[in-house]
């Protein structure tokens, strides 16, 4: 029998200086598995019996930080023992971060776990795997804001690479998140690679910047925090999950720690967007 994870509470949407009337928080119902644990299995043998099971395939590609095309190339893969839960229970980000309750939208990428999470007022909205920058071309860390987006564009690194569902976060360096091949480890030239489904979601979920002219940013987009580092010389960190399913868990306190230095800037920019939107409507 499926169990549910039900979040029912109230949040206040506040600016830096002034609170407004509280509104009901979104009700989020999640299917929680009875057990989160993993085994290592032969990829070809597992796929022989499960390749057409979309639900299982989605979870297995996520926990192996890869896509279906690259999964078949692997020898051994990480397999959940219980497939009854929603994907968020197999990925490391917390379901709720109270510290971010005043942030309408924020996207967070974890370099160590090669995963991302989208939060709305501190509630986890969406999560998935990513393959970030390789050792030679690491993804920059810190606070960014989504800029421009394009359903399809050409890589600035190689004009033979077509990037679909691309959302830029660092215009000068040409860094963004987009759909691209996920081999199961950090392999990009500094961008944040995503599965097609995830890239489409974030493409529609995040906000673009608003420009006054070609040189002046009037309103910034959705905040993006990229944090941590990856040990390129060690085994893939998610392989630890066989011995300890909680080995990669990111605590609420850790998310707070990684976002504390940026919160004021995020809320200031959020207020600018809210005021612009309000004035534009009026």
Tab-separated table of C-alpha atoms in Angstrom:
chain	number	residue	atom	x	y	z
A	1	UNK	CA	0.000	0.000	0.000
A	2	UNK	CA	1.265	3.434	-0.874
A	3	UNK	CA	1.869	5.838	1.952
A	4	UNK	CA	1.577	9.569	1.510
A	5	UNK	CA	3.669	12.505	2.539
A	6	UNK	CA	1.281	15.406	3.081
A	7	UNK	CA	2.437	18.937	3.622
A	8	UNK	CA	-0.212	21.239	5.094
A	9	UNK	CA	0.795	24.512	6.647
A	10	UNK	CA	0.638	28.224	6.087
A	11	UNK	CA	3.260	30.555	4.698
A	12	UNK	CA	3.470	34.303	4.649
A	13	UNK	CA	4.816	35.884	1.503
A	14	UNK	CA	6.840	38.784	2.829
A	15	UNK	CA	9.205	41.368	1.466
A	16	UNK	CA	12.364	42.404	3.286
A	17	UNK	CA	10.504	45.079	5.294
A	18	UNK	CA	6.785	44.412	5.163
A	19	UNK	CA	4.585	41.342	5.594
A	20	UNK	CA	1.329	40.733	3.746
A	21	UNK	CA	-1.711	38.629	4.495
A	22	UNK	CA	-0.831	34.935	4.806
A	23	UNK	CA	-2.006	32.623	2.048
A	24	UNK	CA	-2.472	28.864	2.215
A	25	UNK	CA	0.567	26.880	1.227
A	26	UNK	CA	0.206	24.518	-1.698
A	27	UNK	CA	-0.916	21.070	-0.702
A	28	UNK	CA	1.677	18.543	-1.810
A	29	UNK	CA	0.855	14.859	-1.724
A	30	UNK	CA	3.747	12.489	-2.327
A	31	UNK	CA	4.033	8.726	-2.543
A	32	UNK	CA	6.652	7.623	-0.052
A	33	UNK	CA	8.276	4.194	-0.491
A	34	UNK	CA	8.281	1.787	2.437
A	35	UNK	CA	12.050	1.511	2.133
A	36	UNK	CA	14.801	3.375	0.313
A	37	UNK	CA	17.693	1.018	-0.331
A	38	UNK	CA	19.778	-0.061	-3.307
A	39	UNK	CA	21.620	-2.960	-4.891
A	40	UNK	CA	24.129	-3.131	-7.727
A	41	UNK	CA	22.989	-5.166	-10.713
A	42	UNK	CA	24.177	-5.994	-14.199
A	43	UNK	CA	22.803	-3.299	-16.489
A	44	UNK	CA	22.049	-5.520	-19.490
A	45	UNK	CA	20.308	-8.169	-17.394
A	46	UNK	CA	18.191	-5.607	-15.551
A	47	UNK	CA	17.236	-3.834	-18.775
A	48	UNK	CA	16.281	-7.128	-20.395
A	49	UNK	CA	13.395	-7.427	-17.941
A	50	UNK	CA	12.620	-3.774	-17.258
A	51	UNK	CA	13.460	-1.655	-20.322
A	52	UNK	CA	9.777	-1.032	-21.123
A	53	UNK	CA	8.795	-0.063	-17.582
A	54	UNK	CA	8.788	3.733	-17.815
A	55	UNK	CA	8.426	4.303	-14.062
A	56	UNK	CA	11.326	2.050	-13.142
A	57	UNK	CA	13.492	3.395	-15.948
A	58	UNK	CA	12.941	6.979	-14.812
A	59	UNK	CA	14.057	6.172	-11.269
A	60	UNK	CA	17.059	4.097	-12.339
A	61	UNK	CA	18.366	6.749	-14.728
A	62	UNK	CA	17.915	9.401	-12.014
A	63	UNK	CA	19.791	7.524	-9.276
A	64	UNK	CA	22.587	6.677	-11.733
A	65	UNK	CA	22.732	10.322	-12.924
A	66	UNK	CA	22.381	9.200	-16.527
A	67	UNK	CA	19.938	8.827	-19.424
A	68	UNK	CA	18.438	5.760	-21.085
A	69	UNK	CA	20.938	5.861	-23.958
A	70	UNK	CA	23.953	5.746	-21.649
A	71	UNK	CA	22.415	3.343	-19.149
A	72	UNK	CA	22.747	0.480	-21.644
A	73	UNK	CA	26.489	1.170	-21.944
A	74	UNK	CA	27.140	0.659	-18.245
A	75	UNK	CA	28.284	-2.600	-16.681
A	76	UNK	CA	26.754	-2.370	-13.210
A	77	UNK	CA	24.025	0.033	-12.169
A	78	UNK	CA	22.381	1.187	-8.957
A	79	UNK	CA	18.862	-0.254	-8.552
A	80	UNK	CA	16.288	0.744	-5.897
A	81	UNK	CA	14.810	-2.230	-4.067
A	82	UNK	CA	11.441	-0.481	-3.775
A	83	UNK	CA	10.032	1.453	-6.752
A	84	UNK	CA	6.771	2.588	-5.146
A	85	UNK	CA	7.886	6.102	-4.175
A	86	UNK	CA	8.077	9.392	-6.030
A	87	UNK	CA	11.452	10.310	-7.501
A	88	UNK	CA	12.164	12.979	-4.863
A	89	UNK	CA	12.561	10.273	-2.199
A	90	UNK	CA	15.477	8.716	-4.107
A	91	UNK	CA	17.304	12.020	-4.602
A	92	UNK	CA	19.137	13.920	-1.843
A	93	UNK	CA	17.376	17.283	-1.474
A	94	UNK	CA	15.018	17.904	1.494
A	95	UNK	CA	11.293	18.175	0.798
A	96	UNK	CA	11.047	21.425	2.706
A	97	UNK	CA	13.434	24.244	3.612
A	98	UNK	CA	11.786	26.657	6.004
A	99	UNK	CA	14.648	29.134	5.579
A	100	UNK	CA	13.532	29.688	1.962
A	101	UNK	CA	9.840	30.215	2.743
A	102	UNK	CA	9.975	33.844	1.575
A	103	UNK	CA	11.647	32.994	-1.745
A	104	UNK	CA	8.999	32.512	-4.411
A	105	UNK	CA	11.319	30.484	-6.680
A	106	UNK	CA	14.874	29.212	-6.393
A	107	UNK	CA	16.836	26.580	-8.279
A	108	UNK	CA	19.715	24.790	-6.532
A	109	UNK	CA	22.391	22.560	-8.094
A	110	UNK	CA	24.596	20.283	-5.982
A	111	UNK	CA	27.995	19.507	-7.512
A	112	UNK	CA	28.821	16.678	-5.045
A	113	UNK	CA	25.591	14.766	-5.678
A	114	UNK	CA	25.026	15.801	-9.314
A	115	UNK	CA	21.399	16.678	-8.657
A	116	UNK	CA	19.214	19.785	-8.746
A	117	UNK	CA	16.125	20.973	-6.894
A	118	UNK	CA	13.500	23.620	-7.612
A	119	UNK	CA	11.815	25.190	-4.570
A	120	UNK	CA	8.762	27.428	-4.298
A	121	UNK	CA	8.465	29.199	-0.932
A	122	UNK	CA	10.665	26.533	0.623
A	123	UNK	CA	8.692	23.566	-0.734
A	124	UNK	CA	10.417	21.157	-3.118
A	125	UNK	CA	8.631	21.432	-6.458
A	126	UNK	CA	10.859	19.353	-8.702
A	127	UNK	CA	14.155	17.458	-8.568
A	128	UNK	CA	16.330	15.461	-10.931
A	129	UNK	CA	19.834	14.405	-11.986
A	130	UNK	CA	22.402	16.564	-13.731
A	131	UNK	CA	25.868	16.155	-15.233
A	132	UNK	CA	27.867	19.306	-14.587
A	133	UNK	CA	31.281	20.569	-15.670
A	134	UNK	CA	34.158	18.134	-16.157
A	135	UNK	CA	37.462	18.472	-14.267
A	136	UNK	CA	38.984	20.633	-16.999
A	137	UNK	CA	35.926	22.896	-17.341
A	138	UNK	CA	34.233	23.065	-13.951
A	139	UNK	CA	30.834	24.675	-13.548
A	140	UNK	CA	31.227	27.951	-11.627
A	141	UNK	CA	29.630	27.993	-8.182
A	142	UNK	CA	27.775	30.737	-6.343
A	143	UNK	CA	24.649	32.775	-7.021
A	144	UNK	CA	23.341	33.314	-10.539
A	145	UNK	CA	20.043	34.370	-12.096
A	146	UNK	CA	18.367	32.912	-15.150
A	147	UNK	CA	18.822	35.225	-18.140
A	148	UNK	CA	17.621	34.414	-21.658
A	149	UNK	CA	16.276	31.125	-22.952
A	150	UNK	CA	15.917	29.353	-26.290
A	151	UNK	CA	14.193	26.114	-27.268
A	152	UNK	CA	17.272	25.383	-29.347
A	153	UNK	CA	20.572	27.187	-29.660
A	154	UNK	CA	24.170	26.472	-30.650
A	155	UNK	CA	26.943	25.918	-28.144
A	156	UNK	CA	29.509	28.723	-27.879
A	157	UNK	CA	32.138	26.041	-27.246
A	158	UNK	CA	31.444	24.017	-30.395
A	159	UNK	CA	29.084	25.203	-33.133
A	160	UNK	CA	28.278	21.588	-34.013
A	161	UNK	CA	26.528	21.081	-30.665
A	162	UNK	CA	22.817	21.863	-30.590
A	163	UNK	CA	21.519	22.684	-27.118
A	164	UNK	CA	17.795	22.165	-26.582
A	165	UNK	CA	15.662	23.834	-23.912
A	166	UNK	CA	18.577	26.046	-22.991
A	167	UNK	CA	18.364	28.580	-20.157
A	168	UNK	CA	21.415	30.797	-19.686
A	169	UNK	CA	22.567	31.707	-16.153
A	170	UNK	CA	25.930	33.373	-16.894
A	171	UNK	CA	25.832	35.372	-20.091
A	172	UNK	CA	29.505	36.327	-20.406
A	173	UNK	CA	30.765	32.789	-19.750
A	174	UNK	CA	27.994	31.161	-21.753
A	175	UNK	CA	26.928	28.888	-18.892
A	176	UNK	CA	23.407	27.529	-18.718
A	177	UNK	CA	21.294	24.458	-18.088
A	178	UNK	CA	19.850	22.486	-20.999
A	179	UNK	CA	19.034	19.065	-22.349
A	180	UNK	CA	22.086	17.056	-23.378
A	181	UNK	CA	23.626	13.618	-23.047
A	182	UNK	CA	24.148	12.411	-19.463
A	183	UNK	CA	26.959	9.845	-19.397
A	184	UNK	CA	26.620	9.432	-15.628
A	185	UNK	CA	29.376	11.756	-14.379
A	186	UNK	CA	30.396	15.446	-14.744
A	187	UNK	CA	31.281	15.706	-18.432
A	188	UNK	CA	30.166	19.101	-19.719
A	189	UNK	CA	32.177	22.147	-20.706
A	190	UNK	CA	30.849	24.008	-17.613
A	191	UNK	CA	27.115	23.853	-18.409
A	192	UNK	CA	24.551	21.924	-16.372
A	193	UNK	CA	23.198	19.053	-18.460
A	194	UNK	CA	19.678	17.755	-17.908
A	195	UNK	CA	17.332	15.046	-19.099
A	196	UNK	CA	14.869	16.237	-21.738
A	197	UNK	CA	11.856	16.053	-19.389
A	198	UNK	CA	13.668	18.016	-16.680
A	199	UNK	CA	15.035	20.605	-19.095
A	200	UNK	CA	11.545	21.268	-20.458
A	201	UNK	CA	10.137	21.661	-16.963
A	202	UNK	CA	12.778	24.190	-15.887
A	203	UNK	CA	12.514	25.983	-19.234
A	204	UNK	CA	8.859	26.727	-18.508
A	205	UNK	CA	9.193	27.109	-14.734
A	206	UNK	CA	12.008	29.656	-14.411
A	207	UNK	CA	11.688	33.348	-15.336
A	208	UNK	CA	13.718	35.229	-17.923
A	209	UNK	CA	15.397	38.524	-17.229
A	210	UNK	CA	13.743	41.752	-18.400
A	211	UNK	CA	15.984	44.162	-20.291
A	212	UNK	CA	15.625	47.904	-20.526
A	213	UNK	CA	17.966	47.876	-23.514
A	214	UNK	CA	20.732	45.635	-24.876
A	215	UNK	CA	23.120	46.714	-22.125
A	216	UNK	CA	20.854	47.194	-19.113
A	217	UNK	CA	19.130	44.502	-17.040
A	218	UNK	CA	15.915	45.906	-15.593
A	219	UNK	CA	14.721	42.765	-13.786
A	220	UNK	CA	16.726	39.622	-13.089
A	221	UNK	CA	15.358	36.124	-13.551
A	222	UNK	CA	15.020	33.204	-11.135
A	223	UNK	CA	17.870	32.789	-8.612
A	224	UNK	CA	20.146	29.794	-9.146
A	225	UNK	CA	22.589	28.592	-6.500
A	226	UNK	CA	25.345	26.177	-7.531
A	227	UNK	CA	27.353	24.782	-4.630
A	228	UNK	CA	29.986	22.261	-3.637
A	229	UNK	CA	32.753	20.378	-5.398
A	230	UNK	CA	33.205	16.988	-7.010
A	231	UNK	CA	36.048	14.532	-6.405
A	232	UNK	CA	36.914	13.554	-9.966
A	233	UNK	CA	39.478	10.985	-8.827
A	234	UNK	CA	37.139	9.021	-6.569
A	235	UNK	CA	34.412	6.490	-7.438
A	236	UNK	CA	31.004	7.923	-8.293
A	237	UNK	CA	29.630	9.137	-4.940
A	238	UNK	CA	26.152	7.635	-5.446
A	239	UNK	CA	27.688	4.147	-5.373
A	240	UNK	CA	27.911	4.676	-1.589
A	241	UNK	CA	24.129	4.350	-1.446
A	242	UNK	CA	24.365	0.553	-1.503
A	243	UNK	CA	26.023	0.582	1.924
A	244	UNK	CA	24.277	3.710	3.220
A	245	UNK	CA	21.103	4.948	1.445
A	246	UNK	CA	21.408	8.281	3.288
A	247	UNK	CA	25.054	8.877	2.400
A	248	UNK	CA	24.317	11.756	0.020
A	249	UNK	CA	21.342	13.299	1.797
A	250	UNK	CA	21.361	17.091	1.800
A	251	UNK	CA	19.891	18.423	5.034
A	252	UNK	CA	17.687	21.458	5.418
A	253	UNK	CA	20.534	23.017	7.408
A	254	UNK	CA	22.935	22.458	4.509
A	255	UNK	CA	20.632	24.226	2.052
A	256	UNK	CA	20.344	27.099	4.504
A	257	UNK	CA	24.132	27.229	4.850
A	258	UNK	CA	24.640	27.341	1.095
A	259	UNK	CA	22.039	30.070	0.549
A	260	UNK	CA	22.538	32.333	3.584
A	261	UNK	CA	25.076	34.624	1.931
A	262	UNK	CA	22.718	35.178	-1.002
A	263	UNK	CA	19.330	35.537	0.664
A	264	UNK	CA	19.253	39.324	0.902
A	265	UNK	CA	20.232	39.717	-2.759
A	266	UNK	CA	17.623	37.137	-3.778
A	267	UNK	CA	14.849	38.871	-1.825
A	268	UNK	CA	15.902	42.306	-3.096
A	269	UNK	CA	15.729	41.094	-6.693
A	270	UNK	CA	12.450	39.334	-6.018
A	271	UNK	CA	10.963	42.591	-4.735
A	272	UNK	CA	12.126	44.399	-7.878
A	273	UNK	CA	10.392	41.764	-10.051
A	274	UNK	CA	7.218	41.847	-7.961
A	275	UNK	CA	7.032	45.652	-8.144
A	276	UNK	CA	7.704	45.652	-11.886
A	277	UNK	CA	5.041	43.010	-12.498
A	278	UNK	CA	2.537	44.854	-10.308
A	279	UNK	CA	3.167	48.177	-12.067
A	280	UNK	CA	3.052	46.515	-15.475
A	281	UNK	CA	-0.362	45.020	-14.703
A	282	UNK	CA	-1.701	48.328	-13.419
